[in-house]
PDB file of C-alpha atoms and ligand atoms in Angstrom:
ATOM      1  CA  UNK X   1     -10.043   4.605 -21.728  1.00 93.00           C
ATOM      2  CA  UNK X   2      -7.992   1.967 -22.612  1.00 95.00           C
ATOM      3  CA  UNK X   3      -6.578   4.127 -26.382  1.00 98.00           C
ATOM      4  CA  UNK X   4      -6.080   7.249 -24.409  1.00 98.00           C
ATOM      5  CA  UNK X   5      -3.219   5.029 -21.863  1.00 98.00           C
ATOM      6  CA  UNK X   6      -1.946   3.875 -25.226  1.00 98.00           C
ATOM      7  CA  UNK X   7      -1.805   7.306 -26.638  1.00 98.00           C
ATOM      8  CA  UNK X   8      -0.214   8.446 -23.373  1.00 98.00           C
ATOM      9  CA  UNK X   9       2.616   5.711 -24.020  1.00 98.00           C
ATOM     10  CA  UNK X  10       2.810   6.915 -27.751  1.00 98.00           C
ATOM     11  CA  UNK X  11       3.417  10.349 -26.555  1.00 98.00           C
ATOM     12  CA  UNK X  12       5.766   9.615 -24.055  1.00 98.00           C
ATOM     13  CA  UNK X  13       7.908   7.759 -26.576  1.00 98.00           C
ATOM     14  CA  UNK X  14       7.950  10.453 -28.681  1.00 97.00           C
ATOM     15  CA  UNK X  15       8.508  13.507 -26.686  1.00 97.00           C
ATOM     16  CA  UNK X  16      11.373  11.051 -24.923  1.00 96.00           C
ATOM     17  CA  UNK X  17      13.016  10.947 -28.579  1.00 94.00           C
ATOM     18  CA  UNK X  18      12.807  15.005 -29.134  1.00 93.00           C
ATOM     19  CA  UNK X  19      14.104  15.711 -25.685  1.00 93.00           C
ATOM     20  CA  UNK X  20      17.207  13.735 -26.345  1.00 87.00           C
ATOM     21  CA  UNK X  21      18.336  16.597 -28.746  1.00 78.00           C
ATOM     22  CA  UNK X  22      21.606  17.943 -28.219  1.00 61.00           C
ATOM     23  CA  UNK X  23      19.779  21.732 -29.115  1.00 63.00           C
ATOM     24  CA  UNK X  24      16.330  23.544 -28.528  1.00 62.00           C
ATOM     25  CA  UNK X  25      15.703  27.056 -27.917  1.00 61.00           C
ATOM     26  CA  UNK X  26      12.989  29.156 -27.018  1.00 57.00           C
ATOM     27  CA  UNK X  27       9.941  29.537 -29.039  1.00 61.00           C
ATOM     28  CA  UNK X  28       8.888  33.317 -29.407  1.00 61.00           C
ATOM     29  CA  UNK X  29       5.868  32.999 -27.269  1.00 66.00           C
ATOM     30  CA  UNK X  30       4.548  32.673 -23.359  1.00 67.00           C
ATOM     31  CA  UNK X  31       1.866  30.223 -22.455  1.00 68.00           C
ATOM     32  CA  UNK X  32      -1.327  32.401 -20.312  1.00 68.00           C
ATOM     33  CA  UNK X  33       0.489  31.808 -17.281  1.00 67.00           C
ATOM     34  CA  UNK X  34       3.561  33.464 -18.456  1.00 61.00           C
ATOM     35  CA  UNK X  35       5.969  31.254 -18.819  1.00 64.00           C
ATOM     36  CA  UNK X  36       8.413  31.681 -21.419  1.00 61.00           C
ATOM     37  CA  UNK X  37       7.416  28.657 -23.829  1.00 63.00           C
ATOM     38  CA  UNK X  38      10.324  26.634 -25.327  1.00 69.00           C
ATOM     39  CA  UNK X  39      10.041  24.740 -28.380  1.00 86.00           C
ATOM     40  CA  UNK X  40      10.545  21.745 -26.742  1.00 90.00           C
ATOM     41  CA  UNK X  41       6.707  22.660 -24.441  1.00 92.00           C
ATOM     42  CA  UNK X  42       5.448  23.186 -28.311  1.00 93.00           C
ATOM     43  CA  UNK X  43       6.502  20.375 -29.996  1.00 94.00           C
ATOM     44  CA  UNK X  44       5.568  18.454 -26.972  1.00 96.00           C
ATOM     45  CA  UNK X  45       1.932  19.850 -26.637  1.00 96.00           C
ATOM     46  CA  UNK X  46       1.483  19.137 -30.376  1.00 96.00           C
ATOM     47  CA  UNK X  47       2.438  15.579 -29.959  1.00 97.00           C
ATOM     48  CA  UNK X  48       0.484  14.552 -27.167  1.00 98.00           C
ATOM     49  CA  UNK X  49      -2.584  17.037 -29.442  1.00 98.00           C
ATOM     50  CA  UNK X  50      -1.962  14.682 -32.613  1.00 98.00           C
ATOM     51  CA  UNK X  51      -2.148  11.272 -30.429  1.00 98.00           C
ATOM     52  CA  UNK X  52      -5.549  12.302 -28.403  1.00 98.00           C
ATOM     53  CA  UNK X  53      -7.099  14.223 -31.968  1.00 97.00           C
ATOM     54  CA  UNK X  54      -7.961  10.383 -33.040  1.00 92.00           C
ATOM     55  CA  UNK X  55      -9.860   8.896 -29.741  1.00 98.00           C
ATOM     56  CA  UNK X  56     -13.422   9.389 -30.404  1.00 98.00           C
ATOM     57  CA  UNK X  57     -14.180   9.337 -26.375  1.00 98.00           C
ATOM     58  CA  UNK X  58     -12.244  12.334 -26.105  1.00 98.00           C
ATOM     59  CA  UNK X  59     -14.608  15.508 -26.419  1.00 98.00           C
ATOM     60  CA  UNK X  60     -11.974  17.768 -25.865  1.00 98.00           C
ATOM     61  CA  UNK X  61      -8.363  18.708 -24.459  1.00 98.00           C
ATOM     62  CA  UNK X  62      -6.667  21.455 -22.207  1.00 96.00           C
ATOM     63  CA  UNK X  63      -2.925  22.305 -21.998  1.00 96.00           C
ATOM     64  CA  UNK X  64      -1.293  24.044 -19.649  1.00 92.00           C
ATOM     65  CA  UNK X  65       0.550  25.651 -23.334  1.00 88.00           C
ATOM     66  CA  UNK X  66      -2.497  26.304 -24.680  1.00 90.00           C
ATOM     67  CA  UNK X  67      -5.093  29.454 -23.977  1.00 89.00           C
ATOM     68  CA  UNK X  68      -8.021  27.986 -25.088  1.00 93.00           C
ATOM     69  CA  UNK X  69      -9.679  24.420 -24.409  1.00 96.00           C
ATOM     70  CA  UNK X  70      -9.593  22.603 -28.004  1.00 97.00           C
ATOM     71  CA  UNK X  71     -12.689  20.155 -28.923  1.00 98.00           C
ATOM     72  CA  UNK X  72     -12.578  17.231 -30.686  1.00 98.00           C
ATOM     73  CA  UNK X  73     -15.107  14.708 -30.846  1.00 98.00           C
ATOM     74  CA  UNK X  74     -19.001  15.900 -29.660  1.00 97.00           C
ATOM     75  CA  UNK X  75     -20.071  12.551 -28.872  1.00 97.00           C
ATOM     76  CA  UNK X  76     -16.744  12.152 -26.290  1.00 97.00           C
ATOM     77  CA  UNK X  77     -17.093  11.799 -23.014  1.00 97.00           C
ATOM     78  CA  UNK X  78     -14.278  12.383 -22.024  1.00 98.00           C
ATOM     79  CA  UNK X  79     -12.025  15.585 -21.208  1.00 98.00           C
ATOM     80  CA  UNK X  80      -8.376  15.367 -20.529  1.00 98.00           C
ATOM     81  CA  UNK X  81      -5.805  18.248 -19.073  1.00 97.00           C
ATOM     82  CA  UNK X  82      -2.375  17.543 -19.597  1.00 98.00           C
ATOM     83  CA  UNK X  83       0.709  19.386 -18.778  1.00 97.00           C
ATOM     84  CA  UNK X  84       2.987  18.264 -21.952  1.00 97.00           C
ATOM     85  CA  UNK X  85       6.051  18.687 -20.277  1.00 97.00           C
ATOM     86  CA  UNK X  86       6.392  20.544 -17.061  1.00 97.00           C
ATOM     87  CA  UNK X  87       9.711  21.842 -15.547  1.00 95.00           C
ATOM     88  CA  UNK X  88      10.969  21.688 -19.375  1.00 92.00           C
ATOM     89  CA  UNK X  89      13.336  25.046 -17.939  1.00 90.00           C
ATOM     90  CA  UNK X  90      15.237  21.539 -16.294  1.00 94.00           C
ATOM     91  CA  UNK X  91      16.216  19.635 -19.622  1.00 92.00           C
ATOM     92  CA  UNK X  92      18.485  22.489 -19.850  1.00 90.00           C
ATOM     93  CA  UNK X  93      21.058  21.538 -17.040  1.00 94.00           C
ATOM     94  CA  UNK X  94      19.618  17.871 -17.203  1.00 94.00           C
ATOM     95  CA  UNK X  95      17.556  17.098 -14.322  1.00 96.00           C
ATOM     96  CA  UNK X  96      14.798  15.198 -14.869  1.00 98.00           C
ATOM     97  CA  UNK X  97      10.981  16.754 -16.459  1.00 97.00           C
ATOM     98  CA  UNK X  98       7.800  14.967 -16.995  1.00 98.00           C
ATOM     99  CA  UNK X  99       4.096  15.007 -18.802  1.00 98.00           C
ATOM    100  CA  UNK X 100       0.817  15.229 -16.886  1.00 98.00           C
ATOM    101  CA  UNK X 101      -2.438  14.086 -17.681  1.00 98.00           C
ATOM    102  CA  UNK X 102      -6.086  14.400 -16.009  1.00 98.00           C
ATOM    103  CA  UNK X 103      -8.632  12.612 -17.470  1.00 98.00           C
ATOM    104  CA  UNK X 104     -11.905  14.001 -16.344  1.00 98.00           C
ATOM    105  CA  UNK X 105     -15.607  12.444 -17.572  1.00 98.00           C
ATOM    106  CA  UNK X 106     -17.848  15.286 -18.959  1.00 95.00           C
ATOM    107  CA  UNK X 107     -16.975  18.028 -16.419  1.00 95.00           C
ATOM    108  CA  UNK X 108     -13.648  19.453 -15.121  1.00 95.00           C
ATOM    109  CA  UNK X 109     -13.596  18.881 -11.566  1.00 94.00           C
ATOM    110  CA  UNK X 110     -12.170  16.951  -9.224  1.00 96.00           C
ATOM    111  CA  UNK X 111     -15.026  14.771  -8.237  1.00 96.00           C
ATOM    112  CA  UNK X 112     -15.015  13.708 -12.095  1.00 97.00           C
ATOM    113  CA  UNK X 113     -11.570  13.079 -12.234  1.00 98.00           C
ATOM    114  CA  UNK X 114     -11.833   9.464 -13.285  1.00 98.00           C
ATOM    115  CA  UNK X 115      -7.990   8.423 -13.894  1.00 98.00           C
ATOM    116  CA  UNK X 116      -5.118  10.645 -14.071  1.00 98.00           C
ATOM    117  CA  UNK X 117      -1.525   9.653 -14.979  1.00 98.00           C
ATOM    118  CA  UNK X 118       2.041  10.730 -15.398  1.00 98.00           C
ATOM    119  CA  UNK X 119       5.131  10.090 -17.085  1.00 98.00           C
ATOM    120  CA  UNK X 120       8.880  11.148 -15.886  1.00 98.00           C
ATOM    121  CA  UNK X 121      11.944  11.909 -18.259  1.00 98.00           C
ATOM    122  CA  UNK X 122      15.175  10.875 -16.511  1.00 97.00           C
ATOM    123  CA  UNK X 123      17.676   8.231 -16.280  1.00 96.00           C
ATOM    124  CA  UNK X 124      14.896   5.855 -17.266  1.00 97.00           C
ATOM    125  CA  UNK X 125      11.407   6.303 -18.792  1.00 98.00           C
ATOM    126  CA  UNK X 126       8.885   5.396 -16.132  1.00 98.00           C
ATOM    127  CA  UNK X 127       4.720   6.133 -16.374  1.00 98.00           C
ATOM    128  CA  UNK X 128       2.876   6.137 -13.104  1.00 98.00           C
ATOM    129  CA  UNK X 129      -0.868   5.399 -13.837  1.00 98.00           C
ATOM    130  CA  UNK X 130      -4.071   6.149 -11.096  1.00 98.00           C
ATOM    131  CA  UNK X 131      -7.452   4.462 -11.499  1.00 98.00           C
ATOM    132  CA  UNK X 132      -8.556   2.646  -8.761  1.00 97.00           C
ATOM    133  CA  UNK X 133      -4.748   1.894  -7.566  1.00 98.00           C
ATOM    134  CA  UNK X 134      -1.757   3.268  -8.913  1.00 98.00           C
ATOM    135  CA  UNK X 135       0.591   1.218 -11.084  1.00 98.00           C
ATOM    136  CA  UNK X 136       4.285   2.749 -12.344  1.00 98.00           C
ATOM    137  CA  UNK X 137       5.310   0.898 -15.656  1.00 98.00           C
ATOM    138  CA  UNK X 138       8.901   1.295 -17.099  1.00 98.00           C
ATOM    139  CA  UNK X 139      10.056   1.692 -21.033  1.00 98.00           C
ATOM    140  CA  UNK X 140      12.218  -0.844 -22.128  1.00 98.00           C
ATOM    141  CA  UNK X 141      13.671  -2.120 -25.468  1.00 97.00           C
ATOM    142  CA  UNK X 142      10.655   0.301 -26.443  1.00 96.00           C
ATOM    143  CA  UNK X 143       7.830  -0.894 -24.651  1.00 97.00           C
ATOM    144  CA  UNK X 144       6.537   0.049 -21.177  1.00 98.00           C
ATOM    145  CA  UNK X 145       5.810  -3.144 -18.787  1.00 98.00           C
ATOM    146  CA  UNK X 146       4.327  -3.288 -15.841  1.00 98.00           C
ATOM    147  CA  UNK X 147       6.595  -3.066 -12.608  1.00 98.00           C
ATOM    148  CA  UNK X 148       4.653  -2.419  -9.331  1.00 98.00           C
ATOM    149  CA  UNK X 149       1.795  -0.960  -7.223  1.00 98.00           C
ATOM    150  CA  UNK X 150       2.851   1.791  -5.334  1.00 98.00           C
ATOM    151  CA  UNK X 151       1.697   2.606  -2.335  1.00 98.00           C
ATOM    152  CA  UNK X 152       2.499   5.427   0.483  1.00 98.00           C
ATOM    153  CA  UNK X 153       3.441   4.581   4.291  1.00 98.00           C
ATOM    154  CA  UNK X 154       1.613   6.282   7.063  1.00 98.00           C
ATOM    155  CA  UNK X 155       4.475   8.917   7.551  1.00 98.00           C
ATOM    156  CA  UNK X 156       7.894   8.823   5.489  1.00 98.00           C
ATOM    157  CA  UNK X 157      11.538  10.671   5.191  1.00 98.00           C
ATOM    158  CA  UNK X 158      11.413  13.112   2.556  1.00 98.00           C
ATOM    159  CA  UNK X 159      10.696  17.059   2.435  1.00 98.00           C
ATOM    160  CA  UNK X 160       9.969  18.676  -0.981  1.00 98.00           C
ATOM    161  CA  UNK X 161       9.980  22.377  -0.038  1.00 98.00           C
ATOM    162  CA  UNK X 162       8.440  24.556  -3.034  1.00 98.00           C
ATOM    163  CA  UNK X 163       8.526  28.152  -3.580  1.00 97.00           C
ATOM    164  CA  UNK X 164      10.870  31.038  -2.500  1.00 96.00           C
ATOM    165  CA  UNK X 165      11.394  30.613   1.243  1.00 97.00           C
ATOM    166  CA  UNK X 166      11.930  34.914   1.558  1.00 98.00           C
ATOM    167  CA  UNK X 167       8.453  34.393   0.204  1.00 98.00           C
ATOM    168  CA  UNK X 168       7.173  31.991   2.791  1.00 98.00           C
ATOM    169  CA  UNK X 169       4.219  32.672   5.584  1.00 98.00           C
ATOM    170  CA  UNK X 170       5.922  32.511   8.501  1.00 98.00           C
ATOM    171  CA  UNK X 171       3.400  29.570   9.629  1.00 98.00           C
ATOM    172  CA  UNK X 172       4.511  27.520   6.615  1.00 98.00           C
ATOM    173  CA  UNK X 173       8.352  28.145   7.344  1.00 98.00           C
ATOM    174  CA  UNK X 174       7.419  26.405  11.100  1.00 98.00           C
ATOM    175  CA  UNK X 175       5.646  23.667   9.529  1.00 98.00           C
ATOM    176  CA  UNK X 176       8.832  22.609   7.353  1.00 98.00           C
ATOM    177  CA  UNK X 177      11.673  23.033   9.760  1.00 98.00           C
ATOM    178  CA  UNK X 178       9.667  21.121  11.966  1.00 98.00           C
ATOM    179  CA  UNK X 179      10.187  18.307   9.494  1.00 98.00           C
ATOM    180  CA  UNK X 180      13.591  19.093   9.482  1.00 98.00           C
ATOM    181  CA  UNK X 181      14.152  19.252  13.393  1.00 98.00           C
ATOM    182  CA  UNK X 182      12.646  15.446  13.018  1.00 98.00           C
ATOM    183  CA  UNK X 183      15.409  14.635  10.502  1.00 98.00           C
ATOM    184  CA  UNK X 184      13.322  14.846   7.344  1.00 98.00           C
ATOM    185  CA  UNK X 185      15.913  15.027   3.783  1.00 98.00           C
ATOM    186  CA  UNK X 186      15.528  18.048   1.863  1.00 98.00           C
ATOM    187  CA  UNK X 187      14.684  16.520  -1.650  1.00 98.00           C
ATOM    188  CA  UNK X 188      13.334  19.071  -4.206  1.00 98.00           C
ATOM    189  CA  UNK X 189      14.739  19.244  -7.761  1.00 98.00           C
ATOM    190  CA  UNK X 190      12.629  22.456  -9.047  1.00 97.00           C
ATOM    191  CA  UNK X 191      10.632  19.565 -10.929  1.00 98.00           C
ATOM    192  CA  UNK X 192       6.937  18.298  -9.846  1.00 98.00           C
ATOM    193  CA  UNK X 193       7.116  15.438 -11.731  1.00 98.00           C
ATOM    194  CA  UNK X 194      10.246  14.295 -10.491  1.00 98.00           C
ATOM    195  CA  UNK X 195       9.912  15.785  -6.770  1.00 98.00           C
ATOM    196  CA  UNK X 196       6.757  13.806  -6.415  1.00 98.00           C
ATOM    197  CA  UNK X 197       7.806  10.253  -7.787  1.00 98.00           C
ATOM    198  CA  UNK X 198      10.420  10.044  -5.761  1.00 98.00           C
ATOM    199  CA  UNK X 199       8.506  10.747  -2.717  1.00 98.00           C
ATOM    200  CA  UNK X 200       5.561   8.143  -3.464  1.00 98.00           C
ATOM    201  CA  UNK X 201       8.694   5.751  -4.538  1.00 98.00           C
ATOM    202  CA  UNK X 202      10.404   5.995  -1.630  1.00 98.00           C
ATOM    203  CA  UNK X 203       6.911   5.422   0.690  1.00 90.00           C
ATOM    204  CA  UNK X 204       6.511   8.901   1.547  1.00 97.00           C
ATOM    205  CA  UNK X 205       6.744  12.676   2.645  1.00 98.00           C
ATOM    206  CA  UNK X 206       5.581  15.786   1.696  1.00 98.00           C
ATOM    207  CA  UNK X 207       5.347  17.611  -1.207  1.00 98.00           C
ATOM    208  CA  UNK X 208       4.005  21.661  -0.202  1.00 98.00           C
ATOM    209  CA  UNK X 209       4.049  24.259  -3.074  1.00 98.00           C
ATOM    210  CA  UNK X 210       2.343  26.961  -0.170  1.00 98.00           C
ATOM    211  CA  UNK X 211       0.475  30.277  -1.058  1.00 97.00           C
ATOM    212  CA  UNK X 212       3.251  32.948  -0.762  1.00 97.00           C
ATOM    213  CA  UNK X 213       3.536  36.436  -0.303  1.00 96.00           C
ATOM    214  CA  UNK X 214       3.910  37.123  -4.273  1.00 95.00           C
ATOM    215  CA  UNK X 215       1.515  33.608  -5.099  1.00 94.00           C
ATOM    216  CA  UNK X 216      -1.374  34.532  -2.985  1.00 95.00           C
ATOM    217  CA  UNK X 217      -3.022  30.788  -5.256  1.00 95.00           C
ATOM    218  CA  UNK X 218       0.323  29.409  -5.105  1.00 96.00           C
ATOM    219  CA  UNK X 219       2.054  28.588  -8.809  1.00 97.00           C
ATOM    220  CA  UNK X 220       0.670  24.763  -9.509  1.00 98.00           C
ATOM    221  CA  UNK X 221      -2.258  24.519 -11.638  1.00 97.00           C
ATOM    222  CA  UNK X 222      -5.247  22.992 -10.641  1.00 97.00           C
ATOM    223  CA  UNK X 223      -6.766  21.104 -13.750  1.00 96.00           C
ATOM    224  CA  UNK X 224      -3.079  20.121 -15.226  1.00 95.00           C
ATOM    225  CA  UNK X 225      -0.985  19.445 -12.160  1.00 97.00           C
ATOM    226  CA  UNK X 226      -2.570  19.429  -9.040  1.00 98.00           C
ATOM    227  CA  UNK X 227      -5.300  17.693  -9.551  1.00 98.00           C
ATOM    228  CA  UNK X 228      -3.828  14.500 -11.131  1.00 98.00           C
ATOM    229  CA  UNK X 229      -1.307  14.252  -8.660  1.00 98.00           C
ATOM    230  CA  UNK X 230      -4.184  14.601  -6.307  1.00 98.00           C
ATOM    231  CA  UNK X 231      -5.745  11.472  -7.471  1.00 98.00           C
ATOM    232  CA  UNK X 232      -2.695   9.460  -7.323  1.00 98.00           C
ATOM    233  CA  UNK X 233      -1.338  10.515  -3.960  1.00 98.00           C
ATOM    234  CA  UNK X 234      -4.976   9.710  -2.659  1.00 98.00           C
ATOM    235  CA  UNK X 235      -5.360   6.423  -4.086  1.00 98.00           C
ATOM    236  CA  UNK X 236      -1.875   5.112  -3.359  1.00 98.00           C
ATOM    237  CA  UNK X 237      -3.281   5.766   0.552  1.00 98.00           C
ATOM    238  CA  UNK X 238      -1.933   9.530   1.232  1.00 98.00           C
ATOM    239  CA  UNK X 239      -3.586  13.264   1.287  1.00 98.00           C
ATOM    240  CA  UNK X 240      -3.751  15.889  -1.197  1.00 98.00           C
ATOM    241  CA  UNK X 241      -5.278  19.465   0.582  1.00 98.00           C
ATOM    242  CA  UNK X 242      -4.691  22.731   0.234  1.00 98.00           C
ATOM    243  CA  UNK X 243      -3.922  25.249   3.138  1.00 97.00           C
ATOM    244  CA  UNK X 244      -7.675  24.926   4.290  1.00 97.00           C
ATOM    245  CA  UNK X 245      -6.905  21.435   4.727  1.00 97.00           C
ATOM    246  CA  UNK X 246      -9.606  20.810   1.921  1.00 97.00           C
ATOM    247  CA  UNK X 247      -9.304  17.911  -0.448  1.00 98.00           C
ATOM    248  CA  UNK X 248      -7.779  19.391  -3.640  1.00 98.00           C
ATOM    249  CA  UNK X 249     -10.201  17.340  -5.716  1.00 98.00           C
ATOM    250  CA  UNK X 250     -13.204  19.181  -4.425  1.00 98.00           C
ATOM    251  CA  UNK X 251     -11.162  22.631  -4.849  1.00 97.00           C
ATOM    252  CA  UNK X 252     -13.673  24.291  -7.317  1.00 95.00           C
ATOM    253  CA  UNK X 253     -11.618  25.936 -10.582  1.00 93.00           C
ATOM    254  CA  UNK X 254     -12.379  29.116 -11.524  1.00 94.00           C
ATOM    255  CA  UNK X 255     -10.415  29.040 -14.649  1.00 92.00           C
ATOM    256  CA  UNK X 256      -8.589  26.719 -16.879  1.00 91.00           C
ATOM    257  CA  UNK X 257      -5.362  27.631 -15.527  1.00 92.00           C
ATOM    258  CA  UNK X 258      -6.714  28.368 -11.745  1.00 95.00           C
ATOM    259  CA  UNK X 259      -3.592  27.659  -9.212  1.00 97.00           C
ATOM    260  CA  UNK X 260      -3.773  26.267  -5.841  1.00 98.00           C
ATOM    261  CA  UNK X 261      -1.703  25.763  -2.943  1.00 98.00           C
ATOM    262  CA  UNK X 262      -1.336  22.481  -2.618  1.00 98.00           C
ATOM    263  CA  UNK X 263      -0.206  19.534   0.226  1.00 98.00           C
ATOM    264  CA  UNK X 264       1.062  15.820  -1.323  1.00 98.00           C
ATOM    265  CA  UNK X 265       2.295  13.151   0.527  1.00 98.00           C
ATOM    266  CA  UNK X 266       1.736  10.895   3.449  1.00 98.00           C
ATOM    267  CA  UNK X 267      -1.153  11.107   6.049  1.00 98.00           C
ATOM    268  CA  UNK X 268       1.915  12.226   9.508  1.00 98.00           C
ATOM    269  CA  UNK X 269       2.983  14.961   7.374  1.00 98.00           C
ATOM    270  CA  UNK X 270      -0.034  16.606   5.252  1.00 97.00           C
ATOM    271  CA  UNK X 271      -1.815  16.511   9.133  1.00 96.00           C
ATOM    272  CA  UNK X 272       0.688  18.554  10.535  1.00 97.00           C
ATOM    273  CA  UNK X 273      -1.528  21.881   8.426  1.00 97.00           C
ATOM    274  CA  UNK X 274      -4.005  21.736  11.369  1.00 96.00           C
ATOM    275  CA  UNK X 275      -1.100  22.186  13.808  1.00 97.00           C
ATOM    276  CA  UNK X 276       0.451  25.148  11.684  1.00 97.00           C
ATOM    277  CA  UNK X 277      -2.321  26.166   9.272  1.00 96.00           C
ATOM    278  CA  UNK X 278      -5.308  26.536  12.002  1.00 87.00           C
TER     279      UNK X 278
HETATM  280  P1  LIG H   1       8.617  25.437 -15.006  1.00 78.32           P
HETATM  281  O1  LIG H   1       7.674  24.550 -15.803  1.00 78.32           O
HETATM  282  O2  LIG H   1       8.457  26.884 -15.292  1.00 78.32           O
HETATM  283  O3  LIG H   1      10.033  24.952 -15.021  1.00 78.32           O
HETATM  284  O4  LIG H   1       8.139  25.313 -13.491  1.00 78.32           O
HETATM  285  C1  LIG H   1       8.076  24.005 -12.968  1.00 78.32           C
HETATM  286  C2  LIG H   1       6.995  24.063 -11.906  1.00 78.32           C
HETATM  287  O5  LIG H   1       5.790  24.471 -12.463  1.00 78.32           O
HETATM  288  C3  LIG H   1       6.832  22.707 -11.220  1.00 78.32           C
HETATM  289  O6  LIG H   1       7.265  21.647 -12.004  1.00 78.32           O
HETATM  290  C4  LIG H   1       7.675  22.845  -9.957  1.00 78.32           C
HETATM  291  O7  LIG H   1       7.192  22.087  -8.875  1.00 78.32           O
HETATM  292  C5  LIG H   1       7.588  24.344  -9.652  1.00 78.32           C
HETATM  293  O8  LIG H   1       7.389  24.996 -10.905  1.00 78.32           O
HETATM  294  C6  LIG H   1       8.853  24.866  -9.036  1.00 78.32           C
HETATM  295  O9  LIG H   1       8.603  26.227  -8.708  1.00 78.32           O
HETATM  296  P2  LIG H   1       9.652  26.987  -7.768  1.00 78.32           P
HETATM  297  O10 LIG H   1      10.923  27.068  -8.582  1.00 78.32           O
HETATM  298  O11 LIG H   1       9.010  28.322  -7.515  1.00 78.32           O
HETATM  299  O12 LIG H   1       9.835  26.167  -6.515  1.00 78.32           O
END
């Protein structure tokens, strides 16, 4: 597993360099889920494509801006889903985006979902790696180094509050202001990547991106988003469920680009969907 981290870091180098372009503009196509693809989510899928196409343990890839799963090398064992860059809409008014990757062994499902890993675009470069613990690393003078283990408190200060509220369940809408009535921070940029890192950075929260009234699944994807972060909010000592207050790494997908609603953060908060879910 060791090349595919190192290709990870290659990528992330690289798609840092094309981002820092004063001009991009929309490519003329839409990814399966719709969204309007800008050339920056093309150029960035093909990097992170070129980087993986040489790792012989890789059997095959999935993008979230790509239809089709692409295979590689028959003997692999290994099957990664990445989001190249998601929340790339943000690099227009300069908040901060970032790349996901699930690295699955020989199935795609959570319960083979062996190390997963991100990396965020802002003021600083940082990549956030989950194994058996979770370890951010930082780019400098053009390599990444090692910085800390993170790890989530039992209940924390932040509330990342996805979706259109008009859209809300009414249930859902009781189970954030009650955050708020408890003098939880609205923090929520409109970016996963970023929304999440700074709640497992700052020791905790939640993170909800609900089923709504016009996302009866919710809008995160399950192999390329929610499912990583899954793995890394569960191994730095917090829950990931959806509104059934089931694990989201034993969510079955029924498609490459299945969504979920899903639950991040520390265990106070994600608890609280027994009081309002049921
Ligand atoms: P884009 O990739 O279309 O910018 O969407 C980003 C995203 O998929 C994810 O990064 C955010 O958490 C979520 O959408 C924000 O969605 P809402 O704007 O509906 O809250």
């Amino acid at each position: 597993m060791e090349k595919i981290f190192k290709a990870i870091e290659k990528s992330a180098k690289e798609i840092a360099k094309i981002i820092d372009r004063d001009t991009f503009s929309y490519s003329n196509g839409d990814n399966i889920s719709g969204d309007h693809q800008l050339e920056l989510d093309v150029e960035s899928d093909q990097i992170i494509e070129d980087n993986f196409r040489e790792i012989e343990s890789i059997k095959a890839i999935s993008s979230e801006e790509k239809d089709e799963l692409l295979q590689l090398h028959e003997s692999g064992e290994f099957l990664i889903s990445y989001d190249p860059l998601d929340g790339s809409s943000l690099v227009d008014v300069n908040l901060s985006v970032g790349s996901i990757f699930g690295i699955y062994k020989d199935e795609f499902r959570g319960s083979n979902l062996v190390a997963s890993a991100y990396v965020v675009y802002g003021p600083r470069v940082e990549l956030v790696v989950a194994t058996n613990d979770v370890k951010l690393y930082r780019l400098a003078n053009g390599e990444f180094h090692f910085v800390k283990t993170l790890l989530l408190n039992e209940k924390g200060k932040l509330n990342a509050t996805g979706g259109t509220q008009q859209k809300w369940h009414s249930h859902h809408k009781e189970m954030v202001e009650s955050l708020f009535q408890e003098g939880y921070r609205l923090r929520y940029s409109g970016g996963m990547v970023p929304d999440l890192h700074q709640i497992l950075l700052k020791g905790g929260g939640l993170f909800s991106y609900p089923s709504t009234t016009d996302k009866p699944k919710g809008k995160l994807r399950l192999l390329f988003e929610v499912m990583p972060f899954a793995l890394i909010y569960e191994k730095a000592g917090g829950l990931a469920l959806d509104e059934k207050s089931k694990r989201l790494l034993e969510v079955e997908p029924e498609s490459l680009h299945d969504t979920s609603s899903c639950f991040f953060g520390s265990k106070y908060e994600v608890s609280l969907l027994k009081k309002y879910y049921g």
